[in-house]
Every structure is written in C-alpha cells, then in structure tokens.
Coordinates of C-alpha atoms in Angstrom, one line a residue:
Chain A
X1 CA -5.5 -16.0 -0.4
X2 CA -7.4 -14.8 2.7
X3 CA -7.9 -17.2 5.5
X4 CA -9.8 -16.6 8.8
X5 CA -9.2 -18.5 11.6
X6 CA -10.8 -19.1 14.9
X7 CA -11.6 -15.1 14.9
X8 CA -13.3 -13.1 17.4
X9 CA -14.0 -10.0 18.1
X10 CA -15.8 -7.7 21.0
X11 CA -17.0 -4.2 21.3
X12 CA -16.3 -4.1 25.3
X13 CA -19.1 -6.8 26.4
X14 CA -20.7 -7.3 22.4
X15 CA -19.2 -9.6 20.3
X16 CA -19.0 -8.7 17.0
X17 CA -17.7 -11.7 15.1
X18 CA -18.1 -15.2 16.5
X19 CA -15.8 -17.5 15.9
X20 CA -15.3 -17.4 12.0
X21 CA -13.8 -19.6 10.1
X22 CA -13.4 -19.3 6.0
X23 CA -10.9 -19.6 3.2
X24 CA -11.0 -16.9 -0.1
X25 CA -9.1 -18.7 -2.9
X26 CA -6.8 -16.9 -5.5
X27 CA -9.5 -15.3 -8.0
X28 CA -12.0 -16.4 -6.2
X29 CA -15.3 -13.9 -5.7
X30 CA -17.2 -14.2 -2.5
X31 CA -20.2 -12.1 -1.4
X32 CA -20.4 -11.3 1.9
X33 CA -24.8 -10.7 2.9
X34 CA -26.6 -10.6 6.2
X35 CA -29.0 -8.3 7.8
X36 CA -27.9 -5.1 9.4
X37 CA -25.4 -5.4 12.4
X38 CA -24.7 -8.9 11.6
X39 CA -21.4 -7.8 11.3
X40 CA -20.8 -8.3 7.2
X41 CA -18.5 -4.6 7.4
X42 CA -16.6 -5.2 10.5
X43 CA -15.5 -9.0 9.3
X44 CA -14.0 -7.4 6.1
X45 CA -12.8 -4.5 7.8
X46 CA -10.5 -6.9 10.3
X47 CA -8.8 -8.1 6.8
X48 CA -6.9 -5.1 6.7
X49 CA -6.8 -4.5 10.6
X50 CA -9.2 -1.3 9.9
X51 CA -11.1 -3.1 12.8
X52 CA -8.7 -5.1 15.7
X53 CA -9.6 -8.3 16.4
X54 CA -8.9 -10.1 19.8
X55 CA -9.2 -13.7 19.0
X56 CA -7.6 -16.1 16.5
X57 CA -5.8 -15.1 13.0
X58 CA -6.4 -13.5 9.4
X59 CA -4.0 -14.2 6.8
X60 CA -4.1 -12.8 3.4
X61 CA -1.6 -13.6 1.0
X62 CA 0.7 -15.9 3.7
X63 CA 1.1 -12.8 5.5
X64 CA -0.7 -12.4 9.3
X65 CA -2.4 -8.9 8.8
X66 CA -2.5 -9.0 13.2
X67 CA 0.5 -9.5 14.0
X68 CA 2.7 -7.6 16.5
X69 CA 5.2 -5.9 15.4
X70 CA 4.1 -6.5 11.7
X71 CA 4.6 -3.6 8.9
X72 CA 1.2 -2.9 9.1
X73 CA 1.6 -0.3 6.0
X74 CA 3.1 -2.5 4.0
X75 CA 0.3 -4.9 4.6
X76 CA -2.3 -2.6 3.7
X77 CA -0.9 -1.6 0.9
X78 CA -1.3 -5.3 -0.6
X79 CA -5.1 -4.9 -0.2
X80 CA -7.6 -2.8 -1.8
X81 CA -10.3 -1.6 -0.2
X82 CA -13.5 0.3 -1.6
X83 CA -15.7 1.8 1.1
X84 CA -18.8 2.8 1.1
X85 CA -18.7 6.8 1.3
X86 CA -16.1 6.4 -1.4
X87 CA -13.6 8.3 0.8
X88 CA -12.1 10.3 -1.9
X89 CA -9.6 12.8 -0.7
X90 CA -11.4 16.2 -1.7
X91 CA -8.3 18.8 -1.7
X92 CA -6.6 16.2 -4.4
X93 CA -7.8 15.8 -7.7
X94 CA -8.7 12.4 -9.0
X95 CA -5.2 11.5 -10.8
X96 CA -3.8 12.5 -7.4
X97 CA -6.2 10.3 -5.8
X98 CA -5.0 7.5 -7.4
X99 CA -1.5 8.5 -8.0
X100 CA -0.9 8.9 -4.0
X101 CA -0.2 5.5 -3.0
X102 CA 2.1 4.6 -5.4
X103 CA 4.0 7.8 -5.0
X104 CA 4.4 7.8 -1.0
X105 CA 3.8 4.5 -0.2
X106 CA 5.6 1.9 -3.0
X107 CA 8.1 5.2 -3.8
X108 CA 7.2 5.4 -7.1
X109 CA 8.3 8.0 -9.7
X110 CA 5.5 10.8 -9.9
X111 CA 5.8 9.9 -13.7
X112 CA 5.8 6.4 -13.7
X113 CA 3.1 6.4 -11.5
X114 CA 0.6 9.3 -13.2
X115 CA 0.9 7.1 -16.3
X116 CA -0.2 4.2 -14.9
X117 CA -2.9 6.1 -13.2
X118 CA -4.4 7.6 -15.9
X119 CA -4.6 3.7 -17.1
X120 CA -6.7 2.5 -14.4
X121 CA -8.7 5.9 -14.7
X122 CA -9.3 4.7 -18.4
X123 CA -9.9 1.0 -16.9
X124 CA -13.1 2.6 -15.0
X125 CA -14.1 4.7 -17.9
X126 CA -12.8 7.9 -16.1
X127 CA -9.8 8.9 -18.6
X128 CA -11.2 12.4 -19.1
X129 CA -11.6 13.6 -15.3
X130 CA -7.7 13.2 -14.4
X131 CA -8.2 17.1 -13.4
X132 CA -11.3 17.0 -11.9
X133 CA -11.7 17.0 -8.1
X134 CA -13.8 14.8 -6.3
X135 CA -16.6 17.2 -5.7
X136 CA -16.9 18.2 -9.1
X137 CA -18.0 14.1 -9.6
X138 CA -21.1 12.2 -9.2
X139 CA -21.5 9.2 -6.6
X140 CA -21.1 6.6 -8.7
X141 CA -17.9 8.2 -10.5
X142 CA -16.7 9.0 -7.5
X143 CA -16.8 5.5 -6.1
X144 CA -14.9 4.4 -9.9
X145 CA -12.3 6.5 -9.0
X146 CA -11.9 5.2 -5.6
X147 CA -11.8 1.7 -7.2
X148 CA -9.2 2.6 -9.4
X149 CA -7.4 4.4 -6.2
X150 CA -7.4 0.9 -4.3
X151 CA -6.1 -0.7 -7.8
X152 CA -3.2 1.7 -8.1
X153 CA -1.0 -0.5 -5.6
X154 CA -1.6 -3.5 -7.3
X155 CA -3.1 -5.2 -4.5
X156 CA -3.5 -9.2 -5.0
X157 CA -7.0 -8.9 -3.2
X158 CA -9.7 -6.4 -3.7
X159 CA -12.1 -6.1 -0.4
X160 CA -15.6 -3.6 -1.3
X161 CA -17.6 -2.6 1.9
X162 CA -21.2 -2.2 0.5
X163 CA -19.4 0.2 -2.4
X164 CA -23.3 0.6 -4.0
X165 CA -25.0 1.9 -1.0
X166 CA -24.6 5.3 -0.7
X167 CA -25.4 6.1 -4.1
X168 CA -28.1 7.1 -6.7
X169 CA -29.8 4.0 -8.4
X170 CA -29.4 5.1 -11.7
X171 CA -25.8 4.9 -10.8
X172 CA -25.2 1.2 -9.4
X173 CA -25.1 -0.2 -12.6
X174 CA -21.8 1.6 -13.7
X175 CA -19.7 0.6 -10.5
X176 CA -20.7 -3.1 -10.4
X177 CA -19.9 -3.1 -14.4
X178 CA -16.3 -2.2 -13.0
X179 CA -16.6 -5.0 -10.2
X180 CA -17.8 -7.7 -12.8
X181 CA -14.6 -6.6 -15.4
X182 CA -12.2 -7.1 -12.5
X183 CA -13.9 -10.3 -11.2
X184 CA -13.1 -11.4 -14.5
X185 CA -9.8 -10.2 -14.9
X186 CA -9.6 -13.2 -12.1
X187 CA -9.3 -10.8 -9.3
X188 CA -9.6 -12.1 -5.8
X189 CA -12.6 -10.3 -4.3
X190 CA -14.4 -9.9 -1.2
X191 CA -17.6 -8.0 -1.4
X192 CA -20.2 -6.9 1.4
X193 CA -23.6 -6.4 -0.8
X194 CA -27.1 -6.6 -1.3
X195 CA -26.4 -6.0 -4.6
X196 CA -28.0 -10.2 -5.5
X197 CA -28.4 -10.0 -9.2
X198 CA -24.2 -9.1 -8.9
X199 CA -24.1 -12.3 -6.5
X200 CA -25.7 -14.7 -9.4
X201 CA -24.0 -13.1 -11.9
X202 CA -20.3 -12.7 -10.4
X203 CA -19.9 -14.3 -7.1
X204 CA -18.2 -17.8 -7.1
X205 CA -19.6 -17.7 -3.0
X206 CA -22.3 -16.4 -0.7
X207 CA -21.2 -15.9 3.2
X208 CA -24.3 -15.8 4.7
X209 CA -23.9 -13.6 8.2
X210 CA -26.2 -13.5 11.0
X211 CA -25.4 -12.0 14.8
X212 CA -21.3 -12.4 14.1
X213 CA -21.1 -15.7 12.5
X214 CA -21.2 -16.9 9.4
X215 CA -23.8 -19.6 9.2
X216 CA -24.2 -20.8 5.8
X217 CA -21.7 -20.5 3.1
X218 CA -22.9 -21.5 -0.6
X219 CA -23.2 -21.0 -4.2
X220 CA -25.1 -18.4 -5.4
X221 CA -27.3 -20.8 -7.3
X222 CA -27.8 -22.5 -4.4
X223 CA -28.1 -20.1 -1.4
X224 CA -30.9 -17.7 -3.4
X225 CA -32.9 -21.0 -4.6
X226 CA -32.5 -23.3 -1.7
X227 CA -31.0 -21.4 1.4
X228 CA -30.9 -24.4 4.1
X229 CA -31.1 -21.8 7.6
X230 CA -34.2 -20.2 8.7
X231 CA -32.2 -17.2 8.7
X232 CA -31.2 -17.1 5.6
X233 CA -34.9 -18.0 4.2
X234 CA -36.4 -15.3 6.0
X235 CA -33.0 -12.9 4.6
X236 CA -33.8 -13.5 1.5
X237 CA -37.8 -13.2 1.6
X238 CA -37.2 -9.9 3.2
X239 CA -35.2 -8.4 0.1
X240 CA -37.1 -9.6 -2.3
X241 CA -40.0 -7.6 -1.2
Chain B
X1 CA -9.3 65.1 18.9
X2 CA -8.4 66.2 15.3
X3 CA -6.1 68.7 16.9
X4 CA -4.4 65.5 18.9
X5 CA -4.4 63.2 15.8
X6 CA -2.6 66.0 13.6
X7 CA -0.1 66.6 16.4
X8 CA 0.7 63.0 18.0
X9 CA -0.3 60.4 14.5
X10 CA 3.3 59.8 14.2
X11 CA 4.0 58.8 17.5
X12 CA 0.6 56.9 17.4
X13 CA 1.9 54.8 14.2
X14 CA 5.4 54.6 15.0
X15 CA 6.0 55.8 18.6
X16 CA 9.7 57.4 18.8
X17 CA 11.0 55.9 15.7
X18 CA 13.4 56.8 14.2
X19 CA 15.0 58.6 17.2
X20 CA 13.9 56.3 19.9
X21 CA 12.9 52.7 19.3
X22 CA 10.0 51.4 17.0
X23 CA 6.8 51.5 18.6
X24 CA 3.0 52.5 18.1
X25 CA 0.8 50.7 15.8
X26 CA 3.7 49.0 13.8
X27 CA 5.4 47.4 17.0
X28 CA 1.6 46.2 17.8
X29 CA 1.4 44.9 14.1
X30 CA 4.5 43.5 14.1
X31 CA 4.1 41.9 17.3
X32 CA 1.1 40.3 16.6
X33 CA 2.7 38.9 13.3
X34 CA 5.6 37.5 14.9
X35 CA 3.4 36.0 17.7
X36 CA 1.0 33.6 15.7
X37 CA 3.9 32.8 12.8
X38 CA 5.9 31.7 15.8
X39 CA 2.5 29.9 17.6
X40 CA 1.4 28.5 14.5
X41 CA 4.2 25.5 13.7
X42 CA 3.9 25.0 18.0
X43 CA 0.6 24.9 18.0
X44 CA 0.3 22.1 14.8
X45 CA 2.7 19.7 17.0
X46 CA 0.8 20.7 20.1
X47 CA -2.8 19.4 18.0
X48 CA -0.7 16.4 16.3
X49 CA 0.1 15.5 19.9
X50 CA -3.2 16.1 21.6
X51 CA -4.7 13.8 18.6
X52 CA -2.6 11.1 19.0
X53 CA -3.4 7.8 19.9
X54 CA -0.1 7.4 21.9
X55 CA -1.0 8.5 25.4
X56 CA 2.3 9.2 25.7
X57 CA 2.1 12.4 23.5
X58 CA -1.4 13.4 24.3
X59 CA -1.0 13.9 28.1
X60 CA 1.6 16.9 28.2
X61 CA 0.3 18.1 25.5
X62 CA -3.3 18.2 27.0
X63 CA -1.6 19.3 30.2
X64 CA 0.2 22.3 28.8
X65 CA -3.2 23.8 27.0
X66 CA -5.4 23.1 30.1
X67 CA -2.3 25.3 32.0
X68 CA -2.5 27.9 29.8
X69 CA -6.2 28.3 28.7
X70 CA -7.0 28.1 33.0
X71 CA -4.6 31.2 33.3
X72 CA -4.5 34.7 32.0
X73 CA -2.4 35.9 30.0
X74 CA -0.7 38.4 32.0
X75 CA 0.4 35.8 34.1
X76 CA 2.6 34.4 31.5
X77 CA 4.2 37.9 31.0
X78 CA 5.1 38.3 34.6
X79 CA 6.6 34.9 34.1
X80 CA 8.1 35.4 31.5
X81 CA 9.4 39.0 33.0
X82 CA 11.3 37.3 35.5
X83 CA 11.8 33.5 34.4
X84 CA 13.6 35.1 30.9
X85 CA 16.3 37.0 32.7
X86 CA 16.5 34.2 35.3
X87 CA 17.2 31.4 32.7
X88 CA 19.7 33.1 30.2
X89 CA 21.7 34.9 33.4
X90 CA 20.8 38.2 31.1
X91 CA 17.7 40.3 30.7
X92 CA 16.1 40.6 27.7
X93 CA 13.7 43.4 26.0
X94 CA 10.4 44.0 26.6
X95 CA 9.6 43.1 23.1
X96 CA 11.4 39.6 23.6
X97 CA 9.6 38.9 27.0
X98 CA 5.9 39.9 25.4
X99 CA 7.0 38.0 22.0
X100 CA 7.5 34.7 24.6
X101 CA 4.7 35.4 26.4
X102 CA 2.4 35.6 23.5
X103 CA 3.5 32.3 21.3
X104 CA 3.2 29.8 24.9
X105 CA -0.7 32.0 25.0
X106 CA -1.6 31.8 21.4
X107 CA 0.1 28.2 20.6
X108 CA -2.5 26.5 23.1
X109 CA -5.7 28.4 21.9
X110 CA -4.4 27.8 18.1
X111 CA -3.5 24.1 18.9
X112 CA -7.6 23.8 20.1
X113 CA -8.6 25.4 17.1
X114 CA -6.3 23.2 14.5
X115 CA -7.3 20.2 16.8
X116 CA -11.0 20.6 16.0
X117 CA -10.3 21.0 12.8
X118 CA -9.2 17.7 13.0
X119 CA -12.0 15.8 14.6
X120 CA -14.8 17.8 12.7
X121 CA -12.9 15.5 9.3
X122 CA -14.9 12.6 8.5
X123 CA -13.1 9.2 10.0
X124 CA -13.1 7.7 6.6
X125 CA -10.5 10.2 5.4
X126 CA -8.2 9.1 7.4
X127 CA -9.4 5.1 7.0
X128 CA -9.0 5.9 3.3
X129 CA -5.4 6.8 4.0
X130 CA -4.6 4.3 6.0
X131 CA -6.0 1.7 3.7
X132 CA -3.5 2.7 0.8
X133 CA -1.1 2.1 3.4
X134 CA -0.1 5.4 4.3
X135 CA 1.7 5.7 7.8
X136 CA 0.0 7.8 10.6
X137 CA 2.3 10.9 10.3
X138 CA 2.1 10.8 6.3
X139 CA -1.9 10.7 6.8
X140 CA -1.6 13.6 9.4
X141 CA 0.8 15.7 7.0
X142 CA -1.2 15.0 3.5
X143 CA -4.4 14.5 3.9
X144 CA -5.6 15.6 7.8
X145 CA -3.6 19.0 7.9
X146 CA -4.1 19.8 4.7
X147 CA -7.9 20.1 5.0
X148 CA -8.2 20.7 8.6
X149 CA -6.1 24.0 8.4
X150 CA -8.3 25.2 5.6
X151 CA -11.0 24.4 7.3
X152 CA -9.8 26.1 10.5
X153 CA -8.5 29.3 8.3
X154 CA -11.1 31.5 9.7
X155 CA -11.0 30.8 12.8
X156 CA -7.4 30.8 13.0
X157 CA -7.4 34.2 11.5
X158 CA -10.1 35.2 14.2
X159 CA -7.4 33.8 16.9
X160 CA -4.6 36.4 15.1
X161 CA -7.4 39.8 15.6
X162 CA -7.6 38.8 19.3
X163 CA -4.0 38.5 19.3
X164 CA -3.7 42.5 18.6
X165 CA -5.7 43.1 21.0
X166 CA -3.8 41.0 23.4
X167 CA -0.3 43.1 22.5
X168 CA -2.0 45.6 24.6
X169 CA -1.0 44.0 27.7
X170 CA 2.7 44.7 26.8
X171 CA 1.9 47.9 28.4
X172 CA 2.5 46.9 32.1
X173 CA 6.0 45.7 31.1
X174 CA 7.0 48.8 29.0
X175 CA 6.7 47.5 25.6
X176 CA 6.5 50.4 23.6
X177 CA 3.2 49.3 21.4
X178 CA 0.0 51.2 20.5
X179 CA -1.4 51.2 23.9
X180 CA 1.7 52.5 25.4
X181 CA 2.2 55.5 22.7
X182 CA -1.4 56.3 23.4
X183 CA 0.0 56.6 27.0
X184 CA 2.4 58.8 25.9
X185 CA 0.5 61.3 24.8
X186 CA -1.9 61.3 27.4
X187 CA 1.0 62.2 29.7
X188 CA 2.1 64.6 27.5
X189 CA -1.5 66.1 27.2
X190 CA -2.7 65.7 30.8
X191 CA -6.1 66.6 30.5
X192 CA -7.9 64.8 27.5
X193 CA -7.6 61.1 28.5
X194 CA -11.0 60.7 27.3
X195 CA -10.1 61.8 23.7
X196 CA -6.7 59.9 23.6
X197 CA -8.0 56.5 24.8
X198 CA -10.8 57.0 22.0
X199 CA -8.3 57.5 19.7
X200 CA -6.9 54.1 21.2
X201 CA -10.2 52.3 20.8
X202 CA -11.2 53.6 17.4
X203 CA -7.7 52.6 15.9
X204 CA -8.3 48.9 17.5
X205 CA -11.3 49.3 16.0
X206 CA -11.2 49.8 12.9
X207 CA -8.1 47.1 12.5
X208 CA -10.1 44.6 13.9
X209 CA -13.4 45.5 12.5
X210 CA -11.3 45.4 8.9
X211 CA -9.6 42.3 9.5
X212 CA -13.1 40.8 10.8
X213 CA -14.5 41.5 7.4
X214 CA -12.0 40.1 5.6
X215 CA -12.2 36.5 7.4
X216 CA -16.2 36.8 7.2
X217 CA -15.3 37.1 3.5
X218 CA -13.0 33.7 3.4
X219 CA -15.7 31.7 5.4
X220 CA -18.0 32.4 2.9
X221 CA -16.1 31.3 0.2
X222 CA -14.6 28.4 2.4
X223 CA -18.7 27.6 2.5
X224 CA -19.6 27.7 -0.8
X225 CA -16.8 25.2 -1.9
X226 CA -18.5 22.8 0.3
X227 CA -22.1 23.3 -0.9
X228 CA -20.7 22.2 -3.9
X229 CA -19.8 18.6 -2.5
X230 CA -22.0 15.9 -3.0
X231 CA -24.1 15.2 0.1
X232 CA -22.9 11.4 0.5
X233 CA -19.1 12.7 0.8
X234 CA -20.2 15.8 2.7
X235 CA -22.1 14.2 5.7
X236 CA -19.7 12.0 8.5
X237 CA -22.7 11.1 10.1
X238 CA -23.4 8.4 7.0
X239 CA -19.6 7.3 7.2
X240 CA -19.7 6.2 10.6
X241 CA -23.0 4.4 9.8
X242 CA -21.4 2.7 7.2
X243 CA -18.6 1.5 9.7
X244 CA -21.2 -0.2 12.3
X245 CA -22.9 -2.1 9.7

C-alpha cells in the first residue's frame, strides 16, 4: 500500500532520511519509534509530500505521491493524516471540520456529506459536539475529531504523527481506543509513537529509526523483548525508565 | 469659539452643500470610507501575492509596497494630480484624484497588516488544509483569510482612523473636506486662526479618539475568545516542534 524506495532527503547540508527502504501492506499497522530528530515525523510527513524529498520514490496506493506534474490534491486527499497539535480549524465547528473535505475537495453534497459526518463523529464517540467549536473541546477530543476529519475522505491509508503527545495523560487512553477500533476495522496505518503498550497491543510492525534510517524493522514481540541494535537496546532502556 | 461653532457648524459638517458641492466632515467621512472599501479587496490580492510561494507573484507585489511605504503620501497625490488627467486625456475632480491617491497609499499599508495576519497563523493550519487535499487558493480563501482578517480586525480598523486623518492632505489639491471648510472660515474670519484650527483638531479628535475606543473594545473581545483556546492549539511554537521531530 505504501512503498518507499531508495529515499533521501536534506535540510541544505543535513540529511534527514537516509536511504529508506520499506513496504506498508494493505491493513497492515506499523509503528514508526526512534529517539528525537531521528527523523520518525519527517519520513511520514514525505508520504503525503507535507515534506519534499530529493532522492528516490514513495508510492502509496500505485500512485507516486512526488511526482511532477502529479494532482498533488487529489493525492492527499487519499491519505489521512493526524497531527500532533490536532490542527483543528478554530473558526469552523467540528461537523464543519469534518464535513470540509468532502464538500470542497471530493464535491460532495453539503447533505450527503454532514450525514456521513456526523457518523464518523459517532464512530469517535463525539456525536453530541457536531456544534461545538474546537476551542470549546479538550485535547484528546479535539484530536478525535481531527481523526474523524482525516476519515471523512475515505482515505485507504491513515498516517498519525505522534497524535498522543501534546495531550493530557488522562486523555491518551481515549484517542488510541479510536486508533486500535480502526486498526481493526483493517485499516492501513502508519503511526509515529512512543505510545509501546499501543505497539504490543496493535502494531503488526516496529520501524526502529535512528539518525534518518531505519535500522531494525520487527515485530513488536520481538523488537521490545529482543531488539538486535545497540540502538535500539539502549531506545528502549531509556523509555522504560 | 462657541460664537464660530454656532455661525460656521454647517459649513464645518457639510461645507457648501446643498448650494455648492458636498464637503466638510461628510466628504472627509465619506472619503475615508470609500478609500479603505476600495483598498481593502487590493490590499488582500496584494498580501495573497506577497505570501506566495511563486516568486513570480511575490516580487511586484513586494516592490509596489516597498514604493509606496518609502514615499509620502502627498507624493502620490501630485501624481495622481497630473498622471489622472494625463492618462484619460480629461481631468478629473479633486475628490477622484484624492480617492486614487488614497486606495494605491492605504492598499500597501493594509496588505502588511492582512500579510501578518497571515504569518502570525500557526503552519499547521494550513498543513491541516493541505492534508485534506485542499488546493492553495481554497486554503488561502477558507481557512487563512478567514482567521487572519479577524485577527487583523483591529488593526485594520486602526489603519481606517489614520486614513481620516490622511483625507486632510486633500487640502493642497482643493478637495473640499474638513480641513479645507475649516479653511474657509478662517478666511472668512481673518483673525482667529487659532480658534478655527482648534475647532479642526478637536473635531479630529474626538472622531478618532471615538473610533479608537471602539477597536480597543473589539481587541478585547477578539482576546478573550482566544484565552479560551486550549493552550496546545493556541501556542505555534509547539506545532513547529512537532514538525522537526
């Protein structure tokens, strides 16, 4: 479903990504970890060309999200993305949130596509605050509203960047019980985290990332029992402290 | 001064109207009206352009607000004095040539105003856009505008009080506003310029003094509808971190 090849990317002399090479199969759930500035966010922000890249290719879905000349709307509007800061857009209220995409993007009916909003909004236990706006919202309902946002264009893949991090830790739990129902709704996910009890529980994957590359892919069973770099070992020994 | 206010008011609100043309403080109202409706749709193309990422719509724009912010404004109505009449092969009014004058002025400072409006949003408003797959003039027109003009209201609405003041200027090309009634009846006086150009300032005054008040009034409220934002959503700073990572 997503497929990176031979990808690099610089930030003038810096490079930022090394090299990567890795396949996300259809309903597949991979967790993307790594120390700060290993580059975890700007690998899955090149999936929907949020970041440029100036080496090698990223396809998602058959389609080459880099290329020239490519409807790079259109594109985007096949994957979801959650960021961190939720991004909600605060002079809209929530069902326009969601309802935006479909509306001006996929030239929806406003109808069609308020009904089908307030279902997701229901999906991430949000029915009741179609009228709110996003201020009037915690973090972590916030961040439910943005995931039902991203779900509103019915994108085959779903990328989070670190969609737990800003908020409150009372309020974790209820936007990774959102993750885990779409995981296994048998969305295709791609998920930058240190959430690691999510990883075990959800993830079919761990990329391991350290200074742009990613140097050990494995199962989430296996990376947090027997992680095989130094890197990784010493990762996971921080964290758990 | 009462004695001049009770004789000349009318011709201080409304110059020679209705047996001469309108002028006083309603030409200086209406003129300052006209100007920033007329600047303001300019002046959103002019920010739109200066925040482009097409270098090829950001340099004239740029160059036509460093023009006109490095001048003064009087210089644009001598231009536009004798450019007008040069142009059309006709002269035009007074009013016309100060109306001109005023929207090239007031277009470039309002563009720098609606353009910081712009940049002060955090990036991830417009990433968010973007990411539903929103094109770069639908982000701009319904989700950057939207809250960078309502951000900017205040100072926008500072930009229209020093517009009235500017009408003033009219003056040295017969325009008949506030400034030149008040001339008007210092010629017909002679000997109390002092009292009639008080009369000038206090009416200035008090318009702008009123109209300050009422903008002080929408920042406030403009203020406390962001204390009520979360902090998270609120800060840009965090946003940006979160893009690094």
């Amino acid at each position: 479903m997503i497929s990176f090849s031979k990808v690099g990317k610089w930030y003038g002399d810096y490079q930022a990504l090394v090299d990567i090479n890795a396949e996300v199969a259809k309903g597949e759930v991979v967790v993307v970890c790594g120390p700060s500035g290993s580059g975890k966010s700007t690998l899955i922000r090149t999936v929907n060309r949020l970041e440029e890249i100036q080496q090698g290719t990223i396809m998602v879905d058959g389609v080459d999200t880099h290329v020239r000349g490519g409807d790079i709307n259109r594109i985007r509007s096949r994957i979801g993305f959650v960021f961190q800061q939720f991004n909600l857009f605060p002079h809209l209220n929530v069902l326009q949130n969601v309802s935006l995409g479909p509306v001006k993007v996929t030239g929806a009916s406003r109808t069609s596509a308020e009904a089908r909003s307030r279902e997701l909004l229901a999906k991430v236990g949000l029915a009741h605050k179609c009228d709110a706006f996003p201020s009037q919202l915690s973090g972590g309902q916030q961040q439910r509203v943005a995931i039902a946002r991203a779900l509103a264009m019915s994108p085959p893949v779903m990328l989070f960047d670190e969609p737990t991090s800003a908020l409150d830790p009372e309020m974790v739990g209820e936007v990774l019980a959102v993750m885990k129902s779409l995981a296994k709704d048998g969305m295709t996910m791609v998920c930058v985290t240190h959430e690691m009890g999510f990883a075990r529980e959800v993830a079919d994957r761990v990329w391991f990332m350290d200074a742009g590359r990613i140097v050990e892919e494995a199962s989430p069973d296996e990376f947090f029992e027997r992680p095989s770099s130094q890197r990784a070992q010493k990762f996971l020994a921080e964290i758990r402290h | 001064m009462l004695d001049i206010v009770r004789e000349y008011w009318l011709l201080f609100l409304v110059g020679n109207y209705p047996n001469g043309p309108l002028g006083g403080l309603a030409l200086t109202l209406i003129l300052s009206v006209l100007g920033i409706c007329l600047a303001f749709p300019l002046s959103v193309v002019l920010a739109l352009m200066r925040t482009s990422p097409w270098a090829l719509l950001r340099a004239p724009a740029l160059a036509l607000i460093y023009v006109v912010r490095g001048l003064p404004l009087i210089m644009f109505i001598f231009w536009t004095y004798f450019a007008i009449p040069a142009l059309l092969g006709h002269t035009v009014s007074g009013f016309v040539t100060m109306l001109c004058a005023l929207v090239i002025y007031e277009s470039a400072y309002l563009a720098e105003v609606i353009r910081a409006g712009i940049e002060a949003l955090p990036k991830g408003q417009v990433e968010a856009a973007r990411a539903i797959g929103l094109s770069h003039m639908q982000t701009q027109r319904l989700i950057v505008l939207p809250q960078a003009l309502y951000n900017m209201l205040p100072s926008m609405l500072s930009q229209f009080i020093s517009t009235i003041k500017e009408t003033s200027l009219g003056y040295v090309i017969s325009v008949q506003e506030l400034t030149f009634a008040a001339g008007q009846v210092n010629n017909m006086l002679l000997t109390q310029p002092f009292e009639v150009y008080a009369l000038l300032a206090l009416t200035y005054f008090a318009l702008c003094f009123a109209l300050t008040s009422v903008v002080r009034w929408i920042e406030r409220r403009i203020q406390r509808g962001r204390r009520s934002m979360p902090a998270a959503a609120a800060s840009p700073a965090a946003s940006v971190e979160g893009a690094i990572a």
